[in-house]
């Protein structure tokens, strides 16, 4: 039975408060991330700003969801404006989440400056599927559980969601394979191995997130008493928050980040090659002018060997 004038079930009464607190938590995390982007501006890439948009979009989605549940609890029905705002931010959040995971997993900016054709094909497949999964989830929330339409859309949501979760793993596996080959062929084995280690951690983290939010949370939902059904939402949101925090920490814009160190090393190598080329050109000009000097030539050779 409902307590007082609360129209929500016993297992849903805590949801408005839960969504409000989680929204504030994501908002604080987004503010901290924004301050980090401003502090280390010279190490910031476009993917970092995309992460910031994802955090704020997640916070807005939660607060709109909480307001929607609040009106359901007090009036017995939701306000359409708040419901539409929640659906829009929910769709954007879902798309941004999978886009960010695919971009980070493919090594865009950090490993490769452009996306491969395979990664682009994954984008073409995964984005429409993720939009379809979010639409199915919205329809599930608006449909009674006993209706035939509910069972159909539930099957669609589960199938499409699993396809999306499987598809986002392929770019990460491709980046790991790319780094393994690079560590064996070029001269930056230590740096590539450090990047390889982080990508493996990211892969394990994504697999654990998918396993926890799709299986463990579902098992929790069907096993706990009905008055504690809000726990599955709590653990799902905490798992998402943990994913955001750990991913942000591993890919933070800082000079000590191995991803950024690799880019700086490449720039140093290009500058070194330029110096060697200019040194060789000057040496050739001096010889053509007919004024070679043993001392000068020797000093140039020594300076060239210093760069080797």
Tab-separated table of C-alpha atoms in Angstrom:
chain	number	residue	atom	x	y	z
A	1	UNK	CA	0.000	0.000	0.000
A	2	UNK	CA	1.066	3.574	-0.611
A	3	UNK	CA	1.839	5.815	2.343
A	4	UNK	CA	-0.167	9.073	2.471
A	5	UNK	CA	-0.834	10.578	-0.973
A	6	UNK	CA	2.126	8.994	-2.697
A	7	UNK	CA	0.905	7.356	-5.915
A	8	UNK	CA	4.119	5.427	-6.454
A	9	UNK	CA	4.488	1.839	-5.385
A	10	UNK	CA	6.477	0.971	-2.270
A	11	UNK	CA	9.478	0.011	-4.387
A	12	UNK	CA	9.398	3.281	-6.358
A	13	UNK	CA	8.881	5.849	-3.575
A	14	UNK	CA	12.621	6.350	-3.146
A	15	UNK	CA	13.301	6.903	-6.853
A	16	UNK	CA	12.697	10.701	-7.020
A	17	UNK	CA	15.145	11.322	-4.164
A	18	UNK	CA	17.607	8.836	-5.623
A	19	UNK	CA	17.573	10.526	-9.038
A	20	UNK	CA	18.006	13.985	-7.488
A	21	UNK	CA	21.037	12.925	-5.429
A	22	UNK	CA	22.640	11.094	-8.340
A	23	UNK	CA	22.041	14.129	-10.564
A	24	UNK	CA	23.905	16.329	-8.080
A	25	UNK	CA	26.707	13.765	-7.903
A	26	UNK	CA	27.147	13.754	-11.690
A	27	UNK	CA	26.944	17.552	-11.734
A	28	UNK	CA	29.787	17.796	-9.190
A	29	UNK	CA	31.843	15.325	-11.217
A	30	UNK	CA	31.217	17.392	-14.349
A	31	UNK	CA	32.323	20.580	-12.597
A	32	UNK	CA	35.539	18.904	-11.445
A	33	UNK	CA	36.165	17.608	-14.962
A	34	UNK	CA	35.616	21.103	-16.389
A	35	UNK	CA	38.122	22.575	-13.940
A	36	UNK	CA	40.656	19.913	-14.988
A	37	UNK	CA	40.129	20.796	-18.658
A	38	UNK	CA	40.768	24.455	-17.907
A	39	UNK	CA	43.832	23.711	-15.782
A	40	UNK	CA	45.504	21.473	-18.383
A	41	UNK	CA	44.211	23.282	-21.464
A	42	UNK	CA	47.298	22.484	-23.551
A	43	UNK	CA	46.663	18.735	-23.178
A	44	UNK	CA	42.917	18.817	-23.927
A	45	UNK	CA	41.486	17.070	-26.993
A	46	UNK	CA	38.012	17.080	-28.486
A	47	UNK	CA	37.213	13.760	-26.828
A	48	UNK	CA	37.622	15.419	-23.427
A	49	UNK	CA	34.917	17.967	-24.255
A	50	UNK	CA	32.704	15.147	-25.481
A	51	UNK	CA	33.123	13.461	-22.089
A	52	UNK	CA	32.062	16.713	-20.416
A	53	UNK	CA	28.907	16.872	-22.557
A	54	UNK	CA	28.128	13.272	-21.611
A	55	UNK	CA	28.407	13.982	-17.867
A	56	UNK	CA	26.168	17.064	-18.011
A	57	UNK	CA	23.663	15.280	-20.245
A	58	UNK	CA	23.545	12.406	-17.755
A	59	UNK	CA	22.954	14.852	-14.893
A	60	UNK	CA	20.111	16.568	-16.771
A	61	UNK	CA	18.551	13.226	-17.658
A	62	UNK	CA	18.524	12.191	-14.001
A	63	UNK	CA	17.041	15.431	-12.720
A	64	UNK	CA	14.285	15.387	-15.362
A	65	UNK	CA	13.592	11.757	-14.496
A	66	UNK	CA	13.385	12.662	-10.809
A	67	UNK	CA	10.985	15.562	-11.488
A	68	UNK	CA	8.848	13.277	-13.642
A	69	UNK	CA	8.601	10.703	-10.838
A	70	UNK	CA	7.907	13.472	-8.323
A	71	UNK	CA	4.785	14.587	-10.176
A	72	UNK	CA	3.679	10.982	-10.569
A	73	UNK	CA	4.043	10.540	-6.803
A	74	UNK	CA	2.093	13.695	-5.937
A	75	UNK	CA	-0.498	13.922	-8.742
A	76	UNK	CA	-0.736	10.353	-9.981
A	77	UNK	CA	0.385	11.266	-13.514
A	78	UNK	CA	3.442	12.854	-15.063
A	79	UNK	CA	3.655	16.296	-16.633
A	80	UNK	CA	4.205	15.914	-20.380
A	81	UNK	CA	6.804	18.704	-20.571
A	82	UNK	CA	9.058	17.075	-17.972
A	83	UNK	CA	8.524	13.661	-19.532
A	84	UNK	CA	9.529	14.964	-22.990
A	85	UNK	CA	12.620	16.652	-21.542
A	86	UNK	CA	13.599	13.383	-19.888
A	87	UNK	CA	13.087	11.391	-23.092
A	88	UNK	CA	15.197	13.844	-25.123
A	89	UNK	CA	18.089	13.905	-22.651
A	90	UNK	CA	17.817	10.148	-22.206
A	91	UNK	CA	18.201	9.597	-25.949
A	92	UNK	CA	21.132	12.029	-26.122
A	93	UNK	CA	22.801	10.456	-23.091
A	94	UNK	CA	22.530	6.953	-24.523
A	95	UNK	CA	23.957	8.008	-27.882
A	96	UNK	CA	26.774	10.045	-26.294
A	97	UNK	CA	27.704	7.192	-23.963
A	98	UNK	CA	28.216	4.672	-26.744
A	99	UNK	CA	29.874	7.249	-29.033
A	100	UNK	CA	32.363	8.114	-26.288
A	101	UNK	CA	33.113	4.470	-25.509
A	102	UNK	CA	33.650	3.668	-29.200
A	103	UNK	CA	35.879	6.725	-29.754
A	104	UNK	CA	37.994	6.022	-26.672
A	105	UNK	CA	38.124	2.319	-27.448
A	106	UNK	CA	39.166	2.931	-31.059
A	107	UNK	CA	42.064	5.091	-29.862
A	108	UNK	CA	40.826	8.176	-31.707
A	109	UNK	CA	43.200	11.122	-31.047
A	110	UNK	CA	45.128	9.140	-28.410
A	111	UNK	CA	46.431	6.421	-30.743
A	112	UNK	CA	45.248	7.362	-34.237
A	113	UNK	CA	44.345	10.843	-35.513
A	114	UNK	CA	41.577	9.515	-37.769
A	115	UNK	CA	39.051	6.701	-37.551
A	116	UNK	CA	39.505	3.597	-39.652
A	117	UNK	CA	36.856	2.394	-42.082
A	118	UNK	CA	35.963	-0.397	-39.684
A	119	UNK	CA	35.366	2.058	-36.845
A	120	UNK	CA	33.195	4.194	-39.125
A	121	UNK	CA	31.116	1.153	-40.035
A	122	UNK	CA	30.675	0.388	-36.344
A	123	UNK	CA	29.398	3.942	-35.839
A	124	UNK	CA	26.909	3.527	-38.679
A	125	UNK	CA	25.594	0.344	-37.068
A	126	UNK	CA	25.732	1.152	-33.373
A	127	UNK	CA	24.185	4.644	-33.317
A	128	UNK	CA	20.829	3.648	-34.930
A	129	UNK	CA	20.735	0.521	-32.768
A	130	UNK	CA	21.326	2.557	-29.616
A	131	UNK	CA	18.588	5.029	-30.577
A	132	UNK	CA	16.236	2.095	-31.189
A	133	UNK	CA	17.146	0.592	-27.805
A	134	UNK	CA	16.421	3.886	-26.025
A	135	UNK	CA	13.091	4.254	-27.844
A	136	UNK	CA	12.175	0.712	-26.797
A	137	UNK	CA	13.071	1.543	-23.194
A	138	UNK	CA	10.873	4.657	-23.281
A	139	UNK	CA	7.958	2.667	-24.687
A	140	UNK	CA	8.449	0.097	-21.932
A	141	UNK	CA	8.101	2.823	-19.299
A	142	UNK	CA	4.876	4.077	-20.915
A	143	UNK	CA	3.322	0.621	-21.345
A	144	UNK	CA	1.661	-1.584	-18.758
A	145	UNK	CA	3.535	-4.787	-18.007
A	146	UNK	CA	0.644	-7.121	-18.863
A	147	UNK	CA	0.090	-5.850	-22.407
A	148	UNK	CA	1.307	-7.738	-25.464
A	149	UNK	CA	3.087	-4.614	-26.703
A	150	UNK	CA	5.164	-4.603	-23.526
A	151	UNK	CA	6.558	-8.098	-24.144
A	152	UNK	CA	7.384	-7.285	-27.768
A	153	UNK	CA	9.274	-4.096	-26.978
A	154	UNK	CA	11.029	-5.760	-24.054
A	155	UNK	CA	12.427	-8.419	-26.369
A	156	UNK	CA	13.483	-5.721	-28.850
A	157	UNK	CA	15.207	-3.744	-26.104
A	158	UNK	CA	17.114	-6.744	-24.717
A	159	UNK	CA	18.238	-7.901	-28.176
A	160	UNK	CA	19.308	-4.478	-29.446
A	161	UNK	CA	20.995	-3.566	-26.165
A	162	UNK	CA	23.079	-6.753	-26.234
A	163	UNK	CA	24.066	-6.085	-29.862
A	164	UNK	CA	25.221	-2.576	-28.935
A	165	UNK	CA	27.178	-3.838	-25.947
A	166	UNK	CA	28.912	-6.427	-28.102
A	167	UNK	CA	29.671	-3.968	-30.904
A	168	UNK	CA	31.468	-1.457	-28.668
A	169	UNK	CA	34.025	-4.106	-27.699
A	170	UNK	CA	35.389	-4.507	-31.242
A	171	UNK	CA	37.167	-1.102	-31.426
A	172	UNK	CA	38.839	-1.770	-28.074
A	173	UNK	CA	40.042	-5.184	-29.244
A	174	UNK	CA	41.327	-3.577	-32.460
A	175	UNK	CA	43.267	-0.940	-30.516
A	176	UNK	CA	44.818	-3.595	-28.276
A	177	UNK	CA	45.926	-5.585	-31.333
A	178	UNK	CA	47.290	-2.421	-32.960
A	179	UNK	CA	49.342	-1.557	-29.866
A	180	UNK	CA	50.661	-5.104	-29.565
A	181	UNK	CA	51.963	-4.942	-33.135
A	182	UNK	CA	53.402	-1.458	-32.590
A	183	UNK	CA	55.232	-2.544	-29.425
A	184	UNK	CA	57.012	-5.269	-31.415
A	185	UNK	CA	57.996	-3.180	-34.457
A	186	UNK	CA	58.878	0.398	-33.479
A	187	UNK	CA	61.329	1.843	-31.002
A	188	UNK	CA	58.783	3.000	-28.437
A	189	UNK	CA	58.044	-0.402	-26.951
A	190	UNK	CA	57.845	0.851	-23.357
A	191	UNK	CA	55.371	3.601	-24.232
A	192	UNK	CA	53.224	1.313	-26.376
A	193	UNK	CA	53.195	-1.300	-23.626
A	194	UNK	CA	51.982	1.343	-21.160
A	195	UNK	CA	49.216	2.294	-23.564
A	196	UNK	CA	48.448	-1.375	-24.130
A	197	UNK	CA	48.089	-1.927	-20.389
A	198	UNK	CA	45.615	0.950	-20.068
A	199	UNK	CA	43.563	-0.256	-23.024
A	200	UNK	CA	43.366	-3.720	-21.498
A	201	UNK	CA	42.150	-2.165	-18.250
A	202	UNK	CA	39.575	-0.177	-20.198
A	203	UNK	CA	38.393	-3.337	-21.973
A	204	UNK	CA	38.004	-5.218	-18.682
A	205	UNK	CA	36.189	-2.240	-17.180
A	206	UNK	CA	33.684	-2.081	-20.052
A	207	UNK	CA	33.056	-5.829	-19.890
A	208	UNK	CA	32.486	-5.625	-16.120
A	209	UNK	CA	30.141	-2.655	-16.579
A	210	UNK	CA	28.082	-4.507	-19.188
A	211	UNK	CA	27.991	-7.682	-17.086
A	212	UNK	CA	27.022	-5.818	-13.908
A	213	UNK	CA	24.352	-3.510	-15.356
A	214	UNK	CA	22.755	-6.130	-17.637
A	215	UNK	CA	22.973	-9.301	-15.532
A	216	UNK	CA	23.761	-8.593	-11.872
A	217	UNK	CA	21.300	-5.700	-11.653
A	218	UNK	CA	18.599	-7.822	-13.294
A	219	UNK	CA	19.196	-10.671	-10.857
A	220	UNK	CA	19.028	-8.178	-8.004
A	221	UNK	CA	15.737	-6.817	-9.314
A	222	UNK	CA	14.019	-10.215	-9.416
A	223	UNK	CA	15.352	-11.418	-6.054
A	224	UNK	CA	14.929	-8.488	-3.620
A	225	UNK	CA	11.541	-7.828	-1.921
A	226	UNK	CA	9.214	-5.483	-3.772
A	227	UNK	CA	9.778	-2.597	-1.333
A	228	UNK	CA	13.481	-2.628	-2.222
A	229	UNK	CA	13.094	-2.587	-5.994
A	230	UNK	CA	14.749	0.833	-6.090
A	231	UNK	CA	18.052	-0.862	-5.251
A	232	UNK	CA	18.545	-2.005	-8.850
A	233	UNK	CA	18.400	1.625	-10.016
A	234	UNK	CA	20.821	2.631	-7.260
A	235	UNK	CA	23.412	0.031	-8.240
A	236	UNK	CA	22.970	0.787	-11.953
A	237	UNK	CA	23.583	4.495	-11.430
A	238	UNK	CA	26.529	3.850	-9.110
A	239	UNK	CA	28.065	1.538	-11.706
A	240	UNK	CA	27.649	4.235	-14.374
A	241	UNK	CA	29.171	6.858	-12.093
A	242	UNK	CA	32.125	4.573	-11.359
A	243	UNK	CA	32.636	3.992	-15.096
A	244	UNK	CA	32.686	7.746	-15.717
A	245	UNK	CA	35.113	8.473	-12.890
A	246	UNK	CA	37.588	5.697	-13.727
A	247	UNK	CA	37.516	6.456	-17.457
A	248	UNK	CA	38.048	10.151	-16.772
A	249	UNK	CA	40.969	9.371	-14.479
A	250	UNK	CA	42.694	7.098	-16.994
A	251	UNK	CA	42.220	9.512	-19.920
A	252	UNK	CA	42.608	12.772	-18.007
A	253	UNK	CA	44.369	15.670	-19.777
A	254	UNK	CA	47.732	15.655	-18.012
A	255	UNK	CA	51.346	15.671	-19.140
A	256	UNK	CA	52.039	12.406	-17.297
A	257	UNK	CA	49.404	10.578	-19.325
A	258	UNK	CA	51.113	7.971	-21.572
A	259	UNK	CA	48.818	8.869	-24.467
A	260	UNK	CA	50.013	12.466	-24.447
A	261	UNK	CA	53.641	11.501	-23.875
A	262	UNK	CA	53.584	9.478	-27.078
A	263	UNK	CA	52.423	12.496	-29.060
A	264	UNK	CA	55.157	14.640	-27.521
A	265	UNK	CA	57.803	12.033	-28.293
A	266	UNK	CA	56.687	11.981	-31.918
A	267	UNK	CA	57.001	15.766	-32.108
A	268	UNK	CA	60.489	15.594	-30.575
A	269	UNK	CA	61.512	13.005	-33.160
A	270	UNK	CA	60.249	15.197	-35.978
A	271	UNK	CA	62.199	18.173	-34.633
A	272	UNK	CA	65.318	16.024	-34.301
A	273	UNK	CA	65.000	14.835	-37.890
A	274	UNK	CA	64.609	18.434	-39.015
A	275	UNK	CA	67.796	19.463	-37.186
A	276	UNK	CA	69.723	16.568	-38.706
A	277	UNK	CA	68.451	17.453	-42.181
A	278	UNK	CA	69.420	21.099	-41.816
A	279	UNK	CA	72.850	20.130	-40.467
A	280	UNK	CA	73.491	17.852	-43.428
A	281	UNK	CA	72.332	20.524	-45.872
A	282	UNK	CA	74.656	23.146	-44.390
A	283	UNK	CA	77.555	20.710	-44.520
A	284	UNK	CA	76.897	20.067	-48.225
A	285	UNK	CA	76.724	23.800	-48.983
A	286	UNK	CA	80.063	24.375	-47.267
A	287	UNK	CA	81.695	21.639	-49.350
A	288	UNK	CA	80.256	22.949	-52.639
A	289	UNK	CA	81.533	26.432	-51.798
A	290	UNK	CA	85.014	24.949	-51.680
A	291	UNK	CA	85.657	25.930	-48.079
A	292	UNK	CA	85.522	22.679	-46.187
A	293	UNK	CA	87.153	22.628	-42.815
A	294	UNK	CA	88.371	19.509	-41.106
A	295	UNK	CA	87.513	20.932	-37.730
A	296	UNK	CA	84.080	22.028	-38.858
A	297	UNK	CA	83.353	18.751	-40.573
A	298	UNK	CA	84.498	16.821	-37.523
A	299	UNK	CA	82.391	18.939	-35.192
A	300	UNK	CA	79.362	18.414	-37.427
A	301	UNK	CA	79.860	14.670	-37.382
A	302	UNK	CA	80.157	14.704	-33.628
A	303	UNK	CA	77.018	16.808	-33.270
A	304	UNK	CA	75.203	14.460	-35.597
A	305	UNK	CA	76.252	11.466	-33.518
A	306	UNK	CA	74.942	13.240	-30.439
A	307	UNK	CA	71.432	12.948	-31.846
A	308	UNK	CA	71.788	9.223	-32.601
